[in-house]
């Protein structure tokens, strides 16, 4: 089940009942992300091939996204709420345009150098950074899927990555025990 809590009062605000029961031991729990304004929550991961986006105030589904991973391990809204992304347990990236409700550039998010281990949206929501299972970080322009940065920064899996709040640095940590700080490519700042 998915619960939304009010951290000031330490009380449960709402409960998404659709995700209550898993019938086998090998199923993983659903994953969720809440919008920055706290009004919506997206849930993905139960064996239904859909993302359910709820209005928290009304506790009702307001949007359904199809063609999803059956089991997800990460999910996130872009900062401007234009996109929603999820990573499957099989290291595949799924990205949707929330205005249309359709998968966005589905053919562009296949890495030749293995699957995805982590993803992070740029603060301006025009780019998405991804990390691979074999040490690469990639920054993709979301309107057309072009890779504007692709660099090997770790030996082995990139465990996690994040863009700084100003979007100027990409920080990654790897299974090699190292962390990397990359200055984002100037192309990210000359396009407006």
Short mmCIF file of C-alpha atoms in Angstrom, two decimals:
data_model
loop_
_atom_site.label_atom_id
_atom_site.label_comp_id
_atom_site.label_asym_id
_atom_site.label_seq_id
_atom_site.Cartn_x
_atom_site.Cartn_y
_atom_site.Cartn_z
CA UNK A 1 0.00 0.00 0.00
CA UNK A 2 1.08 3.59 -0.44
CA UNK A 3 0.66 6.04 2.41
CA UNK A 4 1.11 9.81 2.45
CA UNK A 5 2.04 11.29 5.83
CA UNK A 6 1.92 14.82 7.19
CA UNK A 7 5.35 15.17 8.82
CA UNK A 8 4.32 18.16 10.95
CA UNK A 9 1.46 16.32 12.66
CA UNK A 10 3.00 12.82 12.26
CA UNK A 11 -0.34 11.55 10.98
CA UNK A 12 -1.23 9.60 7.88
CA UNK A 13 -2.87 11.95 5.39
CA UNK A 14 -4.16 9.41 2.90
CA UNK A 15 -3.84 5.80 1.85
CA UNK A 16 -3.82 4.45 -1.71
CA UNK A 17 -5.71 1.18 -1.25
CA UNK A 18 -5.07 -0.16 -4.78
CA UNK A 19 -1.65 -1.38 -3.73
CA UNK A 20 -2.49 -3.37 -0.63
CA UNK A 21 -1.81 -7.05 -1.36
CA UNK A 22 1.12 -8.82 -3.00
CA UNK A 23 0.31 -12.44 -3.70
CA UNK A 24 3.82 -13.85 -4.04
CA UNK A 25 7.10 -13.46 -2.22
CA UNK A 26 9.02 -12.37 -5.33
CA UNK A 27 6.92 -9.26 -5.98
CA UNK A 28 8.38 -5.96 -4.87
CA UNK A 29 6.50 -3.09 -3.27
CA UNK A 30 5.22 -0.19 -5.34
CA UNK A 31 7.35 2.95 -5.50
CA UNK A 32 5.98 6.47 -5.39
CA UNK A 33 6.90 10.11 -5.80
CA UNK A 34 5.07 13.19 -4.61
CA UNK A 35 4.97 16.50 -6.50
CA UNK A 36 6.86 19.45 -4.99
CA UNK A 37 3.55 21.20 -4.23
CA UNK A 38 2.33 18.13 -2.33
CA UNK A 39 -0.88 17.85 -4.35
CA UNK A 40 -0.25 14.68 -6.38
CA UNK A 41 1.42 11.35 -5.83
CA UNK A 42 2.36 8.84 -8.54
CA UNK A 43 2.52 5.13 -7.76
CA UNK A 44 4.14 2.48 -9.96
CA UNK A 45 5.32 -1.04 -9.40
CA UNK A 46 2.48 -3.39 -8.66
CA UNK A 47 1.89 -5.90 -11.45
CA UNK A 48 -0.62 -3.74 -13.36
CA UNK A 49 1.45 -2.12 -16.16
CA UNK A 50 0.24 1.36 -15.20
CA UNK A 51 1.32 4.41 -13.24
CA UNK A 52 -1.50 5.82 -11.14
CA UNK A 53 -1.35 9.53 -10.37
CA UNK A 54 -3.54 10.50 -7.45
CA UNK A 55 -4.96 13.80 -6.26
CA UNK A 56 -3.97 13.65 -2.59
CA UNK A 57 -6.75 15.94 -1.33
CA UNK A 58 -9.47 13.82 -2.93
CA UNK A 59 -7.63 10.45 -2.83
CA UNK A 60 -8.70 9.67 -6.40
CA UNK A 61 -6.78 8.67 -9.51
CA UNK A 62 -6.57 11.67 -11.87
CA UNK A 63 -4.25 10.22 -14.54
CA UNK A 64 -3.17 6.75 -15.65
CA UNK A 65 0.02 6.17 -17.62
CA UNK A 66 0.28 2.93 -19.60
CA UNK A 67 3.23 0.89 -20.90
CA UNK A 68 5.06 0.81 -17.58
CA UNK A 69 7.47 -1.54 -15.83
CA UNK A 70 5.71 -4.32 -13.95
CA UNK A 71 8.17 -3.87 -11.12
CA UNK A 72 9.83 -0.52 -10.55
CA UNK A 73 12.54 0.50 -8.12
CA UNK A 74 12.53 4.28 -8.58
CA UNK A 75 10.08 6.95 -9.76
CA UNK A 76 10.13 10.75 -10.03
CA UNK A 77 8.31 13.77 -11.41
CA UNK A 78 10.37 16.37 -13.26
CA UNK A 79 10.61 19.67 -11.31
CA UNK A 80 8.13 21.44 -13.63
CA UNK A 81 5.77 18.41 -13.69
CA UNK A 82 6.11 18.00 -17.47
CA UNK A 83 7.56 14.49 -17.24
CA UNK A 84 7.42 11.41 -15.08
CA UNK A 85 10.14 8.75 -15.09
CA UNK A 86 10.47 5.28 -13.61
CA UNK A 87 13.26 2.71 -13.55
CA UNK A 88 12.39 -0.96 -13.70
CA UNK A 89 14.16 -3.59 -11.65
CA UNK A 90 15.64 -4.71 -14.98
CA UNK A 91 17.46 -1.36 -15.42
CA UNK A 92 15.12 0.04 -18.09
CA UNK A 93 14.09 3.70 -18.12
CA UNK A 94 10.48 4.68 -18.79
CA UNK A 95 9.64 8.35 -19.42
CA UNK A 96 6.20 9.92 -20.01
CA UNK A 97 5.06 13.34 -21.14
CA UNK A 98 2.42 14.22 -18.54
CA UNK A 99 0.54 16.60 -20.83
CA UNK A 100 -0.16 13.87 -23.39
CA UNK A 101 0.05 10.87 -21.04
CA UNK A 102 2.17 9.04 -23.65
CA UNK A 103 5.61 7.47 -23.38
CA UNK A 104 8.17 10.07 -24.41
CA UNK A 105 10.98 9.11 -26.80
CA UNK A 106 10.70 5.45 -25.82
CA UNK A 107 13.26 4.39 -28.45
CA UNK A 108 15.85 6.93 -27.19
CA UNK A 109 16.25 5.58 -23.69
CA UNK A 110 18.10 2.39 -24.48
CA UNK A 111 21.74 2.51 -23.42
CA UNK A 112 24.18 0.62 -25.62
CA UNK A 113 26.52 0.33 -22.66
CA UNK A 114 24.02 -1.50 -20.36
CA UNK A 115 20.99 -0.48 -18.35
CA UNK A 116 20.20 2.35 -15.99
CA UNK A 117 21.14 2.40 -12.33
CA UNK A 118 20.02 5.94 -11.49
CA UNK A 119 18.29 8.95 -13.05
CA UNK A 120 18.00 12.61 -12.04
CA UNK A 121 16.10 15.47 -13.67
CA UNK A 122 17.86 18.78 -14.27
CA UNK A 123 16.26 21.61 -12.23
CA UNK A 124 15.03 23.29 -15.45
CA UNK A 125 13.28 20.03 -16.54
CA UNK A 126 14.85 20.29 -20.01
CA UNK A 127 17.46 17.60 -19.33
CA UNK A 128 17.72 14.27 -17.59
CA UNK A 129 20.91 12.72 -16.27
CA UNK A 130 21.23 8.97 -16.14
CA UNK A 131 23.81 6.56 -14.81
CA UNK A 132 24.65 3.13 -16.15
CA UNK A 133 25.54 -0.23 -14.70
CA UNK A 134 29.02 0.03 -16.26
CA UNK A 135 30.24 3.46 -15.15
CA UNK A 136 28.78 5.95 -17.65
CA UNK A 137 26.82 9.11 -16.95
CA UNK A 138 24.69 10.57 -19.72
CA UNK A 139 22.76 13.84 -19.96
CA UNK A 140 19.90 13.81 -22.45
CA UNK A 141 17.99 16.81 -23.78
CA UNK A 142 14.35 15.88 -23.21
CA UNK A 143 12.67 17.66 -26.12
CA UNK A 144 14.51 15.55 -28.74
CA UNK A 145 16.43 12.85 -26.82
CA UNK A 146 19.87 14.06 -27.95
CA UNK A 147 22.75 13.04 -25.70
CA UNK A 148 24.62 16.23 -24.84
CA UNK A 149 27.02 14.60 -22.36
CA UNK A 150 28.25 11.00 -22.23
CA UNK A 151 31.24 10.17 -20.09
CA UNK A 152 32.64 7.17 -18.26
CA UNK A 153 33.28 8.25 -14.66
CA UNK A 154 33.39 5.00 -12.66
CA UNK A 155 34.64 1.45 -12.92
CA UNK A 156 31.54 -0.67 -12.47
CA UNK A 157 28.06 0.44 -11.57
CA UNK A 158 27.19 4.06 -10.85
CA UNK A 159 25.24 3.68 -7.61
CA UNK A 160 23.54 7.07 -7.60
CA UNK A 161 23.72 10.54 -9.07
CA UNK A 162 22.27 13.98 -8.47
CA UNK A 163 22.36 17.39 -10.08
CA UNK A 164 23.01 20.36 -7.82
CA UNK A 165 20.05 22.74 -7.33
CA UNK A 166 21.56 25.20 -9.84
CA UNK A 167 22.11 22.35 -12.33
CA UNK A 168 25.79 23.19 -12.83
CA UNK A 169 27.32 20.07 -11.29
CA UNK A 170 26.53 16.39 -11.64
CA UNK A 171 27.64 14.31 -8.67
CA UNK A 172 27.85 10.54 -8.85
CA UNK A 173 28.90 7.74 -6.57
CA UNK A 174 30.06 4.38 -7.80
CA UNK A 175 30.59 0.82 -6.66
CA UNK A 176 34.30 1.54 -7.14
CA UNK A 177 34.11 3.47 -3.85
CA UNK A 178 34.68 6.84 -5.51
CA UNK A 179 32.52 9.85 -6.14
CA UNK A 180 32.74 12.13 -9.13
CA UNK A 181 31.81 15.77 -9.64
CA UNK A 182 31.32 16.81 -13.26
CA UNK A 183 30.82 20.37 -14.38
CA UNK A 184 27.77 20.25 -16.64
CA UNK A 185 28.50 20.96 -20.28
CA UNK A 186 28.13 24.63 -21.31
CA UNK A 187 25.54 23.53 -23.89
CA UNK A 188 23.05 23.24 -21.03
CA UNK A 189 23.24 26.96 -20.33
CA UNK A 190 23.44 28.51 -23.78
CA UNK A 191 20.06 27.20 -24.93
CA UNK A 192 18.06 29.35 -22.55
#
